[in-house]
Structures are given as structure tokens and as C-alpha cells.
mmCIF file of C-alpha atoms and ligand atoms in Angstrom:
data_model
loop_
_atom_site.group_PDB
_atom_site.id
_atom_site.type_symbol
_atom_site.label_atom_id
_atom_site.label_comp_id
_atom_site.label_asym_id
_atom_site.label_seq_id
_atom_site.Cartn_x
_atom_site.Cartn_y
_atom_site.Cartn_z
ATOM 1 C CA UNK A 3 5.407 17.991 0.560
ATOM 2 C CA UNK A 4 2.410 20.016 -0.292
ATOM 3 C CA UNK A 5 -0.861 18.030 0.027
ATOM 4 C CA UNK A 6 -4.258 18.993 -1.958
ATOM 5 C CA UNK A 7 -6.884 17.530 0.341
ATOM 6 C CA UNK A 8 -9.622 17.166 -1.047
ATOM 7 C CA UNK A 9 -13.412 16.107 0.549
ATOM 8 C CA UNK A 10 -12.684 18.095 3.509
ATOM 9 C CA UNK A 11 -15.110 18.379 6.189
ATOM 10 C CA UNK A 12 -13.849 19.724 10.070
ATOM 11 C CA UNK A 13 -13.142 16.839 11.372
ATOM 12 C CA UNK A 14 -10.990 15.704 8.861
ATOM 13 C CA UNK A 15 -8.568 18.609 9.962
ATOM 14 C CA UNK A 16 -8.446 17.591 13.599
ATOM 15 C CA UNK A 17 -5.569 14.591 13.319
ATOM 16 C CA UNK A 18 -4.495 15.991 9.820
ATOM 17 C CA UNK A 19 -3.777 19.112 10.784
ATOM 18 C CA UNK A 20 -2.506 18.067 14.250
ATOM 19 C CA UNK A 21 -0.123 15.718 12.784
ATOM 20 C CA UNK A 22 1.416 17.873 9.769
ATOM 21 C CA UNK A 23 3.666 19.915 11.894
ATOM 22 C CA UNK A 24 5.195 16.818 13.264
ATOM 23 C CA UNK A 25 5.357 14.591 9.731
ATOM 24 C CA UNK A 26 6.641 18.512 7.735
ATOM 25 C CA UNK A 27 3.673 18.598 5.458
ATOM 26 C CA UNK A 28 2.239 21.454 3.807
ATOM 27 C CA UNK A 29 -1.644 21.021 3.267
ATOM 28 C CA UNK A 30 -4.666 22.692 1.354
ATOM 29 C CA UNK A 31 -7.834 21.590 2.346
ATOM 30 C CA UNK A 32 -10.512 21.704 -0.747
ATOM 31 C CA UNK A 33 -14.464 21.154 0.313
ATOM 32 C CA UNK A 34 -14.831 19.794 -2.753
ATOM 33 C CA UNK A 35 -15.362 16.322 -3.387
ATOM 34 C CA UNK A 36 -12.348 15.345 -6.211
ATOM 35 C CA UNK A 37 -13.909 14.891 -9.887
ATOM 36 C CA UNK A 38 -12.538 15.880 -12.973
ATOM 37 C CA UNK A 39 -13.435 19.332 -12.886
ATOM 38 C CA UNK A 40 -11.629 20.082 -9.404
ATOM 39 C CA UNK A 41 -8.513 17.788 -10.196
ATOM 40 C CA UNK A 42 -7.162 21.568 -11.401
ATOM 41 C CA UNK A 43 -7.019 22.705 -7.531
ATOM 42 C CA UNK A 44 -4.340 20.110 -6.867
ATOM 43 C CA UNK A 45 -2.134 22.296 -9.481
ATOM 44 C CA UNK A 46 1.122 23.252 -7.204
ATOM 45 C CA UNK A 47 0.702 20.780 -4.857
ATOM 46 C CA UNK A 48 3.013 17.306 -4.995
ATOM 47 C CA UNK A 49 0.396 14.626 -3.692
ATOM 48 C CA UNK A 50 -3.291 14.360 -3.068
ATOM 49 C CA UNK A 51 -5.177 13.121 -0.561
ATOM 50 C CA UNK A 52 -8.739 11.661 -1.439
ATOM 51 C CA UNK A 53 -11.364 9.373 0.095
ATOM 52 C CA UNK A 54 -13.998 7.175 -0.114
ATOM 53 C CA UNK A 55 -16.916 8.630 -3.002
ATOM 54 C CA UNK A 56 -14.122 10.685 -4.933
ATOM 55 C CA UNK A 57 -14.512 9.596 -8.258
ATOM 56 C CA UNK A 58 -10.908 9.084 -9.691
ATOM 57 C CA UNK A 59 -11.193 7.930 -13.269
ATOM 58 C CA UNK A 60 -8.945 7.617 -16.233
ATOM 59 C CA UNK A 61 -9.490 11.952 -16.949
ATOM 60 C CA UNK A 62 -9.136 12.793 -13.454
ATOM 61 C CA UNK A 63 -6.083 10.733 -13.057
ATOM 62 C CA UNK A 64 -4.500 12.017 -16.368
ATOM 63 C CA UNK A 65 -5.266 15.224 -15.248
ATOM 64 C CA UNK A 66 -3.606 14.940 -11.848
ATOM 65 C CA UNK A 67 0.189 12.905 -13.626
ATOM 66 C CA UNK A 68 0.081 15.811 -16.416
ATOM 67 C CA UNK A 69 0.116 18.302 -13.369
ATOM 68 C CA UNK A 70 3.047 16.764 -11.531
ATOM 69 C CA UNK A 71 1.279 15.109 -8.718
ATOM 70 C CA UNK A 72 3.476 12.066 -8.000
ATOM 71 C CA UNK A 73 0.754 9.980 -5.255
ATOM 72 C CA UNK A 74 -2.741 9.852 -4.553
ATOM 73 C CA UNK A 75 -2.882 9.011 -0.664
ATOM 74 C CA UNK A 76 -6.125 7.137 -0.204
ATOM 75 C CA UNK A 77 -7.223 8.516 3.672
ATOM 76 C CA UNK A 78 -9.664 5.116 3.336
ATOM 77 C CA UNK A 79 -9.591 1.101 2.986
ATOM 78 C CA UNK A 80 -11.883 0.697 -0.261
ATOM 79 C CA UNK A 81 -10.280 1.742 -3.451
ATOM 80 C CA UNK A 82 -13.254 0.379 -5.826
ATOM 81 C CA UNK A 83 -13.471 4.166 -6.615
ATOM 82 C CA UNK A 84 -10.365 4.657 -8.653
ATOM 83 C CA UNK A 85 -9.303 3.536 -11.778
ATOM 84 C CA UNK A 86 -6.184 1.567 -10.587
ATOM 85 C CA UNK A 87 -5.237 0.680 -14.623
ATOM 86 C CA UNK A 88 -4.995 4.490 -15.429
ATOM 87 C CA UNK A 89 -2.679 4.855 -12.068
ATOM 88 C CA UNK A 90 0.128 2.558 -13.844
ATOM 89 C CA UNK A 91 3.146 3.961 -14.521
ATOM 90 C CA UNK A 92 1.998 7.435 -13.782
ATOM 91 C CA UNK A 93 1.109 8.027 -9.891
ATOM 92 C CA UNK A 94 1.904 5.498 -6.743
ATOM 93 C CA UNK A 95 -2.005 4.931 -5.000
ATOM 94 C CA UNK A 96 -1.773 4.192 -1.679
ATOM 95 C CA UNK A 97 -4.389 3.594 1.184
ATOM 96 C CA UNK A 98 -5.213 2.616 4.559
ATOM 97 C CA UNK A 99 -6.036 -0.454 4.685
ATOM 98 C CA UNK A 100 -6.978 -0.837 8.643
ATOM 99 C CA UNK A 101 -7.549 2.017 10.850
ATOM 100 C CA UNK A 102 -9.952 0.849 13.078
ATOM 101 C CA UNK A 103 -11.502 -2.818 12.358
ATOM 102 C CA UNK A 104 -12.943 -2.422 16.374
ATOM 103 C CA UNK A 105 -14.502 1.054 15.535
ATOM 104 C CA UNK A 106 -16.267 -0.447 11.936
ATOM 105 C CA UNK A 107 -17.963 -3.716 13.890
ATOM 106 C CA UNK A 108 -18.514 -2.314 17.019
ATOM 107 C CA UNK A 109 -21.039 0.004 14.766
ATOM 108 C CA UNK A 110 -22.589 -3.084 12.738
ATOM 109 C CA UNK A 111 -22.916 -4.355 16.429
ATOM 110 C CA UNK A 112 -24.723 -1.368 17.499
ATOM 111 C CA UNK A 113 -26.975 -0.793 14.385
ATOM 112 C CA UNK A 114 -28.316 -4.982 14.490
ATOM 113 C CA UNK A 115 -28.700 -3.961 18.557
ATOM 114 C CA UNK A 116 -31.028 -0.887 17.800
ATOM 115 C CA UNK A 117 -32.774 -2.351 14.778
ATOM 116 C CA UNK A 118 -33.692 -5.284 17.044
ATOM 117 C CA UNK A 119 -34.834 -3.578 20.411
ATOM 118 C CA UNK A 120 -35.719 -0.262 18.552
ATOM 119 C CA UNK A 121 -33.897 1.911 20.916
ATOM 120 C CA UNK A 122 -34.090 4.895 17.872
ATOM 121 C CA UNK A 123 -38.104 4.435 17.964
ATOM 122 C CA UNK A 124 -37.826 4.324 21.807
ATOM 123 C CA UNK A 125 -36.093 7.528 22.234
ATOM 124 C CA UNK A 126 -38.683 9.678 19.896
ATOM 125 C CA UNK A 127 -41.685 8.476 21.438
ATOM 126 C CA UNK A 128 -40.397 8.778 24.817
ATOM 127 C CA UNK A 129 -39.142 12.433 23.775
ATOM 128 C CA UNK A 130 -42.772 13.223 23.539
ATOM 129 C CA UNK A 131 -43.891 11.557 26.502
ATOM 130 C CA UNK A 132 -45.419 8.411 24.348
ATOM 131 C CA UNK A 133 -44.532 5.637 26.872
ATOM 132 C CA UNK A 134 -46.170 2.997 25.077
ATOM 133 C CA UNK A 135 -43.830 0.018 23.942
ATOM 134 C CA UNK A 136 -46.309 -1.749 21.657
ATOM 135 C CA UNK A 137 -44.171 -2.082 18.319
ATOM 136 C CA UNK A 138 -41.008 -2.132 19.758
ATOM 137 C CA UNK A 139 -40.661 -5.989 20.987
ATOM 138 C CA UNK A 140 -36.949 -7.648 19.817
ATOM 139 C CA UNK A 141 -35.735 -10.768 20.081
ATOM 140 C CA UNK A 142 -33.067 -12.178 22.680
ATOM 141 C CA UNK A 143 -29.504 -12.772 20.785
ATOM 142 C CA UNK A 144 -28.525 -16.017 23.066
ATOM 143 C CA UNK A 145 -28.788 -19.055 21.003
ATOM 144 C CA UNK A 146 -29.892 -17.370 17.562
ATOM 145 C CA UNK A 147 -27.578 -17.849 14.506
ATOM 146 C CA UNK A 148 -25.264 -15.021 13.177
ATOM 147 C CA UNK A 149 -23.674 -14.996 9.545
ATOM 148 C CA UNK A 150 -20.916 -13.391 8.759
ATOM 149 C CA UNK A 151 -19.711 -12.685 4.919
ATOM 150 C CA UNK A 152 -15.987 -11.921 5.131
ATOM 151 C CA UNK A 153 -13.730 -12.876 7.911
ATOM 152 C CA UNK A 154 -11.096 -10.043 7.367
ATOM 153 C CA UNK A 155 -10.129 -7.578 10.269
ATOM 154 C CA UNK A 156 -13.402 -5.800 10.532
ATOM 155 C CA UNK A 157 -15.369 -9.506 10.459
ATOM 156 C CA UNK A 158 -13.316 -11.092 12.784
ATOM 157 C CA UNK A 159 -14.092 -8.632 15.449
ATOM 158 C CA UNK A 160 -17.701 -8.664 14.773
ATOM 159 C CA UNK A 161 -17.385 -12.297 15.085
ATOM 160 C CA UNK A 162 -16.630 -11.934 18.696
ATOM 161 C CA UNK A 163 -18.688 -9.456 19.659
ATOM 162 C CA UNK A 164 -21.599 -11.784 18.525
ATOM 163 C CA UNK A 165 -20.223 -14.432 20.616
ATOM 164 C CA UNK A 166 -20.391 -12.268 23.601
ATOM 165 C CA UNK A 167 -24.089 -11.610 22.766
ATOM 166 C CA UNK A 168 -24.317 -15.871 22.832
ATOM 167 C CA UNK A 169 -24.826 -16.469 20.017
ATOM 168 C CA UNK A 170 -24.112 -19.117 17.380
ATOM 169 C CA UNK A 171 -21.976 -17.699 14.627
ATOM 170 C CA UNK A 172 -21.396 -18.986 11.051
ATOM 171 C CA UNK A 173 -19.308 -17.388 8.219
ATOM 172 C CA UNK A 174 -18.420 -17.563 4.133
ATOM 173 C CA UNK A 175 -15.154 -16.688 3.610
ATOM 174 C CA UNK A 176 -13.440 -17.658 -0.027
ATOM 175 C CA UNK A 177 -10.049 -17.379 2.294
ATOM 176 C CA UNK A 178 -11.303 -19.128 5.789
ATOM 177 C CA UNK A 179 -8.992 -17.987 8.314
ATOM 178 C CA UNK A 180 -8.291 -21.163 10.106
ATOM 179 C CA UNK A 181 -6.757 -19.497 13.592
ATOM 180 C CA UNK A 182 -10.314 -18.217 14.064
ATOM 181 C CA UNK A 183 -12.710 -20.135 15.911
ATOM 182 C CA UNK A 184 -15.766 -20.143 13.873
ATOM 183 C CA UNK A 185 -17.756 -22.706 11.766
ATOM 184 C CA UNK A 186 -17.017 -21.589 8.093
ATOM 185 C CA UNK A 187 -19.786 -22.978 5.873
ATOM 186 C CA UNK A 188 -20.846 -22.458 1.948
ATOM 187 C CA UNK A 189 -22.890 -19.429 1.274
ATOM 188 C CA UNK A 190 -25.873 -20.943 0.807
ATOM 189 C CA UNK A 191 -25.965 -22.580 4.224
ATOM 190 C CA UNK A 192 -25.141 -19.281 5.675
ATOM 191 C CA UNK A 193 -28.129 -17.297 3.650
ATOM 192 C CA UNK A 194 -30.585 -20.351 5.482
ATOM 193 C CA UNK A 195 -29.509 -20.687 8.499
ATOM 194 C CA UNK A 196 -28.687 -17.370 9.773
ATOM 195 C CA UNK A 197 -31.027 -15.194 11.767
ATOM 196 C CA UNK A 198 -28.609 -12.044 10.977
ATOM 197 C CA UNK A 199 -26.625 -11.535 8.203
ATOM 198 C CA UNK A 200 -23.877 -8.964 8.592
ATOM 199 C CA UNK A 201 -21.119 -8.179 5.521
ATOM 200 C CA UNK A 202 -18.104 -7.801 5.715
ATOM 201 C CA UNK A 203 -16.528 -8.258 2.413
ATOM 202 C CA UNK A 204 -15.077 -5.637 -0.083
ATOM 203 C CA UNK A 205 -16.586 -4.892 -2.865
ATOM 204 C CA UNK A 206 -15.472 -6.399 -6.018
ATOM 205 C CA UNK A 207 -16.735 -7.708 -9.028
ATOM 206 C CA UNK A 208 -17.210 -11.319 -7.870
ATOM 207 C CA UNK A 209 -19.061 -9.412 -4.774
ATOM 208 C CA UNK A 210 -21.065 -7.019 -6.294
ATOM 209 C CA UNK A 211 -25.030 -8.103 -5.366
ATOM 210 C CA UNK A 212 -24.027 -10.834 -3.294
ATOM 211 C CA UNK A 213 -26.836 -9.917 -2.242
ATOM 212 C CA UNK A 214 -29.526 -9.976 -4.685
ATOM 213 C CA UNK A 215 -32.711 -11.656 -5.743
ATOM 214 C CA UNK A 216 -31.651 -14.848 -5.420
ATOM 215 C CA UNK A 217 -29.711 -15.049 -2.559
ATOM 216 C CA UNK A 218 -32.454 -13.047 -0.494
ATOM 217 C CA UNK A 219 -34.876 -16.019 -1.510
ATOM 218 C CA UNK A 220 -32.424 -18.409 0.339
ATOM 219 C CA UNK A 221 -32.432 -16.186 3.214
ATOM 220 C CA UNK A 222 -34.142 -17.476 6.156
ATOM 221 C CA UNK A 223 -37.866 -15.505 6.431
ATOM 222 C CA UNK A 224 -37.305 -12.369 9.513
ATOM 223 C CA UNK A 225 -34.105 -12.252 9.063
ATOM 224 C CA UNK A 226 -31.999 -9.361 9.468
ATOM 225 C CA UNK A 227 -29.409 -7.906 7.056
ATOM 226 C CA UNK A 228 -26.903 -5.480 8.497
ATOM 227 C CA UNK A 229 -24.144 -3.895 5.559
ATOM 228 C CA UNK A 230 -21.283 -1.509 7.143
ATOM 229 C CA UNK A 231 -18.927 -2.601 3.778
ATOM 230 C CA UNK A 232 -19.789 -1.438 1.059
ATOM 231 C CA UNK A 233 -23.750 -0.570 -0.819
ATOM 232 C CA UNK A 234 -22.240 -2.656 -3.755
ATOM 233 C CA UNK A 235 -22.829 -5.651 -2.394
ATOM 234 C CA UNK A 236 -26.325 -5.399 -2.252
ATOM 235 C CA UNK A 237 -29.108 -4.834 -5.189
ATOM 236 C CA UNK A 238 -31.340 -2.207 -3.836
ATOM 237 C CA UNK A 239 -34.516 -3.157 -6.301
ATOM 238 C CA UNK A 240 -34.291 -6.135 -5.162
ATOM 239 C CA UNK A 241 -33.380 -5.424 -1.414
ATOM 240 C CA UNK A 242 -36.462 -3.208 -1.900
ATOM 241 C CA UNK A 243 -38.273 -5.961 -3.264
ATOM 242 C CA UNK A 244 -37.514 -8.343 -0.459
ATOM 243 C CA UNK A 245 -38.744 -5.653 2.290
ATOM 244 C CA UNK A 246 -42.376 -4.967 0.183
ATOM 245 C CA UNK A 247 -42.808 -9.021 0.469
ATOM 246 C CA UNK A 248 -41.857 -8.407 4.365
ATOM 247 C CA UNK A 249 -38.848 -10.737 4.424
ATOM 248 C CA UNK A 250 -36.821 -8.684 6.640
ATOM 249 C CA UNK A 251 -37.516 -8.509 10.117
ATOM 250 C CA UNK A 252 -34.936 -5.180 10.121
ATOM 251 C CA UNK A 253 -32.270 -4.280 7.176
ATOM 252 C CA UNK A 254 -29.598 -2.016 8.952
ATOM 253 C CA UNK A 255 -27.500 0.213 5.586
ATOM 254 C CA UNK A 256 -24.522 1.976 6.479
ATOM 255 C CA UNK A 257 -23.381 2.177 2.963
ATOM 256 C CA UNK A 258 -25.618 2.268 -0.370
ATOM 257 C CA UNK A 259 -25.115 1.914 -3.694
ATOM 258 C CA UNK A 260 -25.632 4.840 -4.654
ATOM 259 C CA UNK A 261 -24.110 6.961 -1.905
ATOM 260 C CA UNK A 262 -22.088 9.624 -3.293
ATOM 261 C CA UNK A 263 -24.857 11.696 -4.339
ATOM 262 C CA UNK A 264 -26.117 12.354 -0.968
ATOM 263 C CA UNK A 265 -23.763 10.610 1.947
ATOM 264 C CA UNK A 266 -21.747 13.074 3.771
ATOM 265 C CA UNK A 267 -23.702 16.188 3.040
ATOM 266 C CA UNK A 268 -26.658 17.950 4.200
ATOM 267 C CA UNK A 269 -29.897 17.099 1.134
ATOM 268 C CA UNK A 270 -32.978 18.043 3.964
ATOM 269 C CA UNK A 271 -33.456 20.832 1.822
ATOM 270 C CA UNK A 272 -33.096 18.815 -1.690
ATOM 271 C CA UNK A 273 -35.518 17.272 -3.891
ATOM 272 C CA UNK A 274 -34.441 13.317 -3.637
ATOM 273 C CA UNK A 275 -34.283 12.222 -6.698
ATOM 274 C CA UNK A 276 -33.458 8.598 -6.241
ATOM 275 C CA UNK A 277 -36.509 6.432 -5.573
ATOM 276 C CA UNK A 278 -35.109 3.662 -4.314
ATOM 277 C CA UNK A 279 -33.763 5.661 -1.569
ATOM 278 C CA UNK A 280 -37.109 6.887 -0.473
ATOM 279 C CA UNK A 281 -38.221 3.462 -1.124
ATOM 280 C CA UNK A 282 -35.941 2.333 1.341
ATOM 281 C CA UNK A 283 -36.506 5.672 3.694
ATOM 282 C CA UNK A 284 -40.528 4.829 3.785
ATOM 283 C CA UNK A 285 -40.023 1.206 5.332
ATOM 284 C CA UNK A 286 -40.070 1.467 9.200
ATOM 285 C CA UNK A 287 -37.650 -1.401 9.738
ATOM 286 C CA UNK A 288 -34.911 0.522 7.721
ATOM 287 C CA UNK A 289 -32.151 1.929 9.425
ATOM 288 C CA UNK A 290 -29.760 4.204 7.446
ATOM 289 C CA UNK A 291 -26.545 5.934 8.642
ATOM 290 C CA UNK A 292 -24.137 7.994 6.760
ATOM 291 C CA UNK A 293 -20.977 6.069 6.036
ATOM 292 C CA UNK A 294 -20.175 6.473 9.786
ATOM 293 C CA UNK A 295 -19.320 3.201 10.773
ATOM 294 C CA UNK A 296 -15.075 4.277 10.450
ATOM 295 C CA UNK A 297 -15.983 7.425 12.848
ATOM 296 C CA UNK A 298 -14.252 7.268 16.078
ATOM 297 C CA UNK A 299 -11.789 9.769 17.271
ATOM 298 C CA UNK A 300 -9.428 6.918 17.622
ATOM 299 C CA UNK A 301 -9.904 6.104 13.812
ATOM 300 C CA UNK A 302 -9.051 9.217 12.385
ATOM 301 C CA UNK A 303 -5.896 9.647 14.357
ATOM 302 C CA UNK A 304 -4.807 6.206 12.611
ATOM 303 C CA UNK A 305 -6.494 7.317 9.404
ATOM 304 C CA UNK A 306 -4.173 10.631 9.620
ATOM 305 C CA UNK A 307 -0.668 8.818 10.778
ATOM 306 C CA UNK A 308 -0.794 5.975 8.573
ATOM 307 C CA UNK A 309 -1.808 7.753 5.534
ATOM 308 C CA UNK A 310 1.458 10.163 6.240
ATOM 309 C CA UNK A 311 3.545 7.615 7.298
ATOM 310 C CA UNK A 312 2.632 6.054 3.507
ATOM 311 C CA UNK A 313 3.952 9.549 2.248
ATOM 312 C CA UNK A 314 7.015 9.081 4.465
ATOM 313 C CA UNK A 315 8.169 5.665 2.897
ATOM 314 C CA UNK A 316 6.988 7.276 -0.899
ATOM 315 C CA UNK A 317 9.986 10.230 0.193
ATOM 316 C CA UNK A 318 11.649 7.941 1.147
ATOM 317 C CA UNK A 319 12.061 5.233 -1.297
ATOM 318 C CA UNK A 320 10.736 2.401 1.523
ATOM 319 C CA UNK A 321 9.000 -0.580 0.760
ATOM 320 C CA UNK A 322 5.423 0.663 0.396
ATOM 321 C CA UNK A 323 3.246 -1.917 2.163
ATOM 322 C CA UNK A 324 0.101 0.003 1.899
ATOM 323 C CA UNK A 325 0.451 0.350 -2.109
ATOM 324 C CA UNK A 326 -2.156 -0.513 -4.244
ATOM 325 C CA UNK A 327 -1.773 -1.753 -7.583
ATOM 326 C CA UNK A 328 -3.654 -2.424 -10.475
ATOM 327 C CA UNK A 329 -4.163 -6.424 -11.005
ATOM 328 C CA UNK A 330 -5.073 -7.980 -14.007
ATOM 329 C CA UNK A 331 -7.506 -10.911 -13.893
HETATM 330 P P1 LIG B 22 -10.216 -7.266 4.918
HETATM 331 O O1 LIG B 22 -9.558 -7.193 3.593
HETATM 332 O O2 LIG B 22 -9.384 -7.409 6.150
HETATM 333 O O3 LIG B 22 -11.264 -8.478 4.905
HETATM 334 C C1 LIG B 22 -12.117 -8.749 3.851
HETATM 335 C C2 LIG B 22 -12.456 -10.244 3.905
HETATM 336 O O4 LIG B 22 -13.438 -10.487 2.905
HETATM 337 C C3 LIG B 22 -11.244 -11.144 3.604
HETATM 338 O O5 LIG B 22 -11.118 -12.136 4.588
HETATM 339 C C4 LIG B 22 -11.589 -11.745 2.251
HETATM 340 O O6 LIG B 22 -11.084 -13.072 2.086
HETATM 341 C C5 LIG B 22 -13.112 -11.736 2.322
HETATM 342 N N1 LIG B 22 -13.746 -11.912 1.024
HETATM 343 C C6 LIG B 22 -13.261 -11.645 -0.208
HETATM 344 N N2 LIG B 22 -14.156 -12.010 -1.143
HETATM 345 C C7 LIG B 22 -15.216 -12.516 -0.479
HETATM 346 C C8 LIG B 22 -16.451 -13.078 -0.890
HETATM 347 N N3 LIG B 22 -16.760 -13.219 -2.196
HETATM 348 N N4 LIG B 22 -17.307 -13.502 0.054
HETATM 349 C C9 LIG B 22 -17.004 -13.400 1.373
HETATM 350 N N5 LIG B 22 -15.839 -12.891 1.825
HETATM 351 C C10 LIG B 22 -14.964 -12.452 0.906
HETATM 352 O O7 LIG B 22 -11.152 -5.985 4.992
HETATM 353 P P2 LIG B 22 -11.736 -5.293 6.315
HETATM 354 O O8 LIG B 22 -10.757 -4.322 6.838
HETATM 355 O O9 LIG B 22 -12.307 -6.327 7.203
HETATM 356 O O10 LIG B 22 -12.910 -4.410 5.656
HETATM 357 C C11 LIG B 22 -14.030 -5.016 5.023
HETATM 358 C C12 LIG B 22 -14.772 -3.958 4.251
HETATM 359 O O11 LIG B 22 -15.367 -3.033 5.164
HETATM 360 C C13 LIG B 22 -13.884 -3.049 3.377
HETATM 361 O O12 LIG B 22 -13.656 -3.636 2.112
HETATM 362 C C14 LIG B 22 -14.683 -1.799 3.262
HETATM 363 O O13 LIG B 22 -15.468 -1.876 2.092
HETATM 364 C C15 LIG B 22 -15.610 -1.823 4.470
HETATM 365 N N6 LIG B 22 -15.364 -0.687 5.397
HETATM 366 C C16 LIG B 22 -16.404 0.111 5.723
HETATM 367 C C17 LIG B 22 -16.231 1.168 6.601
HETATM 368 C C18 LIG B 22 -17.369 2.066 7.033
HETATM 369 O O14 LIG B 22 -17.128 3.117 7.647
HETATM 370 N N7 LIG B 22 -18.627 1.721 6.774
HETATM 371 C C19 LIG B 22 -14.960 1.413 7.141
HETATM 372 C C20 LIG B 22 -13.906 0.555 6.781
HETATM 373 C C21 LIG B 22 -14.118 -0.499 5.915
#
């Protein structure tokens, strides 16, 4: 099949290119981010491949069935970026929906661990010979209380790795997992009781601003909020808010609400136009990362073999376990 790719960036092409001789694919990789006005470069091609901040509405979609393209292969887990409703009866949306859980909490893990002992602080000032450590005093992880929001793959690992660190961990989960070994409690006892706060949940509507004015008040004071899901889940006036009244100890953001305007590409040169942003970008217990979270070499290979092996069982009329459907409420 011929694949428009769309979103590229070079290492995208490492494991997709790699892997395209041996799955018999045929690919054109587009820079550009999929919209309405580039849905036309997919014109010749049978299937395209999009990911996370594509925006992949009713037009686009239209756009995409009236030029023949049969599949949209999401190379990502979320799919709160495509009009699902639109899809019916017109193109087969498929996704990944694990690649890498280990990759994805190992990097919560690591952004609560720097935002707490300040390693990224550290290694400037020591850079320019500033050995001073006044401002950069933690606390120890043994016997503190972790809260987890979502107990899926990705928050099942993290659970662990807290437990390694010794500490007490608590989750909310609408759908407790009951092989896992791990006090489950409401929401509202994990917002009080929990020194850090890491989601794991996808975004949906019941989830969008589960984090929000209200459930910030509940939050313990110094706490520490650490979102690798998605920025959906949390209000960033209010987030914004919470920091000015110095409620977080450290707020760790992987993903933002507002992402697709700037995540992934290179604005240092830009005019930011979104204040909470630099809001957010002015407090000095913010930590911000690009979407990275997913970004092992080890993730991308799975990224690249199970999104063609979901082409493979499209060709081949399989069962297509990684379809995703529109669902009414
Ligand atoms: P998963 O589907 O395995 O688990 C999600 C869990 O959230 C499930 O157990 C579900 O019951 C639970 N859940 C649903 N509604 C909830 C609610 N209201 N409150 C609390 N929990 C709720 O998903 P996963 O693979 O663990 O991924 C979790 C999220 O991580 C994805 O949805 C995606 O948004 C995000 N993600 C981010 C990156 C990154 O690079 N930053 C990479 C992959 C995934």
C-alpha cells in the first residue's frame, strides 16, 4: 500500500522506514502536520498515517474518504483528536494503543525525581561554576504518599516504580484493577492525602479538568502534580492560579492543553502568544517537556510494527483489535 505520512520529523523515519521493506509498503513522508488544507497531499496514496496534534475533523476526514483513502493508521494511543463519528462508514481508524507503557512512566518517574531534587537547576549552575545548593533542597520519597489517577498500562508501571522509591501509593481508578496491589480509594481521598499526584488517565469528556479549581483546593498544600497523559485533564487558569497562591511545591507538564501550537517544533524565534504558557514558563517550580514522555528507541520500533501490522490485518480482512470506533453515549 502507499502510505501518506504525515507529521514527519527524522526520527519518525528510523523504524518506519526500516520496517517498510520488510511489511511491502510504499511511503511519503509530509512535514506537515495533517489539517484540512494538507489532507490534498494524501491524494494517490491508499492509507494515512497521522499522530497525536493532527487535527482530523469532519472536513478533513471527508476530504480524505472522497479521495479514496480507505484507513487512517493512528502511529499513537490518544485518539481525542479525531472526529471518530465522521470516520463511520467511510474510513477504518486504527491506533496503537500500547507501545511502551515502561518508556511513558519511567519519564513521569524521572520528571517528579528532577522537580524534587532539582537536578535541571543543578546542572546550569554547576555549568557555570555556581556550586551553591541553597534552593535546591527535596524531599526523601520513603514513606510519603503517591496518587495515581488511572491504573491502565502506563499507571500500573508507575505504580511500581513508586514502590521501589518506598513509598505509600494510592490510586482512583473508575475500573480498579483488582490483580494489582494497591489501595484504590475515591478521588477525593486521593487529592488529600497524596504528596504527588501523577495522571494517568485518557482524556475524555468525564476527564477533562479533573483537575481544576476545585479539585486543586482538595489537594494537599506542597504537593506535587506530575501530567505525562494528556494537557486536557488539567485547567491551566486555574493550574496557574493554584501556583500564584504557591500550592505546588513542583507541577511537572509533559502535555498541555494547548499543545499543538507549539509542541514538537522549534518557536525560540516566535512571539508566544499564549499567556498562560508564559504564565506557566515564569514559575521556577515548572517543569515542561515536549510530549516526550513515548520517546525511546524501543517505543518507536513498537510504534512502527504495530501500526503496520494494523495495516496487515486491514489487507487482510483480520480481526482488527487495535480499531477504534465511534461510541455513542
Ligand atoms: P490505558 O487505557 O491502559 O489506561 C487508562 C486507565 O485510566 C484505565 O485503567 C481507565 O480505567 C482509567 N480511567 C478512565 N477514566 C478515568 C477517570 N475518570 N479517572 C481515573 N482513571 C480513569 O491507557 P495507558 O496506556 O495507561 O495511557 C494513559 C494515557 O497516557 C493515554 O490515554 C495517553 O493520553 C497518555 N500517553 C501519553 C504519552 C506521552 O508521550 N506523554 C504516551 C502514551 C500515552
Amino acid at each position: 500500500m502507499k502510505i501518506a505520512f504525515y507529521d514527519t520529523k527524522e526520527y519518525d523515519r528510523i523504524w518506519f522506514e526500516k520496517l517498510a521493506v520488510e511489511y511491502g509498503h510504499e511511503i511519503v513522508f509530509y512535514e506537515s502536520r495533517f489539517i484540512a488544507d494538507t489532507a490534498i497531499l494524501a491524494n494517490g496514496c491508499d492509507v494515512a498515517c497521522l499522530f497525536v496534534n493532527d487535527v482530523i475533523d469532519e472536513k478533513s476526514i471527508n476530504m480524505l474518504s472522497d479521495m479514496g483513502i480507505k484507513a487512517i493508521l493512528l502511529r499513537c494511543a490518544g485518539y481525542d483528536n479525531i472526529d471518530l463519528k465522521a470516520c463511520e462508514g467511510k474510513i477504518t481508524v486504527m491506533r496503537v494503543p500500547s507501545y511502551s507503557p515502561t518508556a511513558v512512566a519511567e519519564y513521569a518517574a524521572a520528571l517528579f525525581l528532577t522537580l524534587n531534587r532539582k537536578t535541571h537547576k543543578a546542572y546550569t549552575r554547576t555549568r557555570e561554576f555556581n556550586f551553591k545548593i541553597s534552593g535546591l533542597m527535596g524531599m526523601t520519597l520513603r514513606g510519603k504518599t503517591a496518587g495515581v489517577v488511572g491504573t491502565g498500562k502506563i499507571g500500573k508501571v508507575m505504580v511500581e516504580i513508586l514502590k521501589g522509591f518506598g513509598m505509600t501509593v494510592i490510586a482512583y481508578d473508575p475500573y480498579p484493577d483488582t490483580s494489582l496491589d494497591v489501595d484504590y480509594v475515591t478521588l477525593d481521598e486521593l487529592l488529600k492525602n497524596s504528596d504527588v499526584i501523577t495522571l494517568h488517565c485518557p482524556l475524555s469528556p468525564e476527564t477533562r479538568y479533573i483537575i481544576n479549581k476545585n479539585s486543586i483546593s482538595k489537594m494537599k498544600d506542597g504537593v506535587f502534580l506530575i501530567n505525562t497523559s494528556r494537557g486536557g485533564l488539567v485547567d491551566t487558569q486555574a493550574l496557574n492560579d493554584g501556583l500564584r497562591s504557591n500550592k505546588f511545591t513542583g507541577v511537572a507538564l509533559d502535555v498541555y492543553e494547548e499543545e499543538d501550537e507549539y509542541f514538537f517544533e522549534d518557536r525560540s524565534n516566535d512571539i508566544i502568544k499564549d499567556d498562560e504558557l508564559i504564565k506557566l514558563m515564569a514559575y521556577p517550580n515548572v517543569l515542561i517537556t515536549s510530549h516526550q514522555a513515548f520517546f525511546t528507541n524501543e517505543a518507536l520500533e513498537a510504534i512502527a510494527r504495530t501500526t503496520y501490522d494494523n495495516l496487515k490485518a486491514f489487507i487482510d480482512g483480520a480481526p482488527l483489535e487495535n480499531e477504534v470506533k465511534y461510541q455513542p453515549k
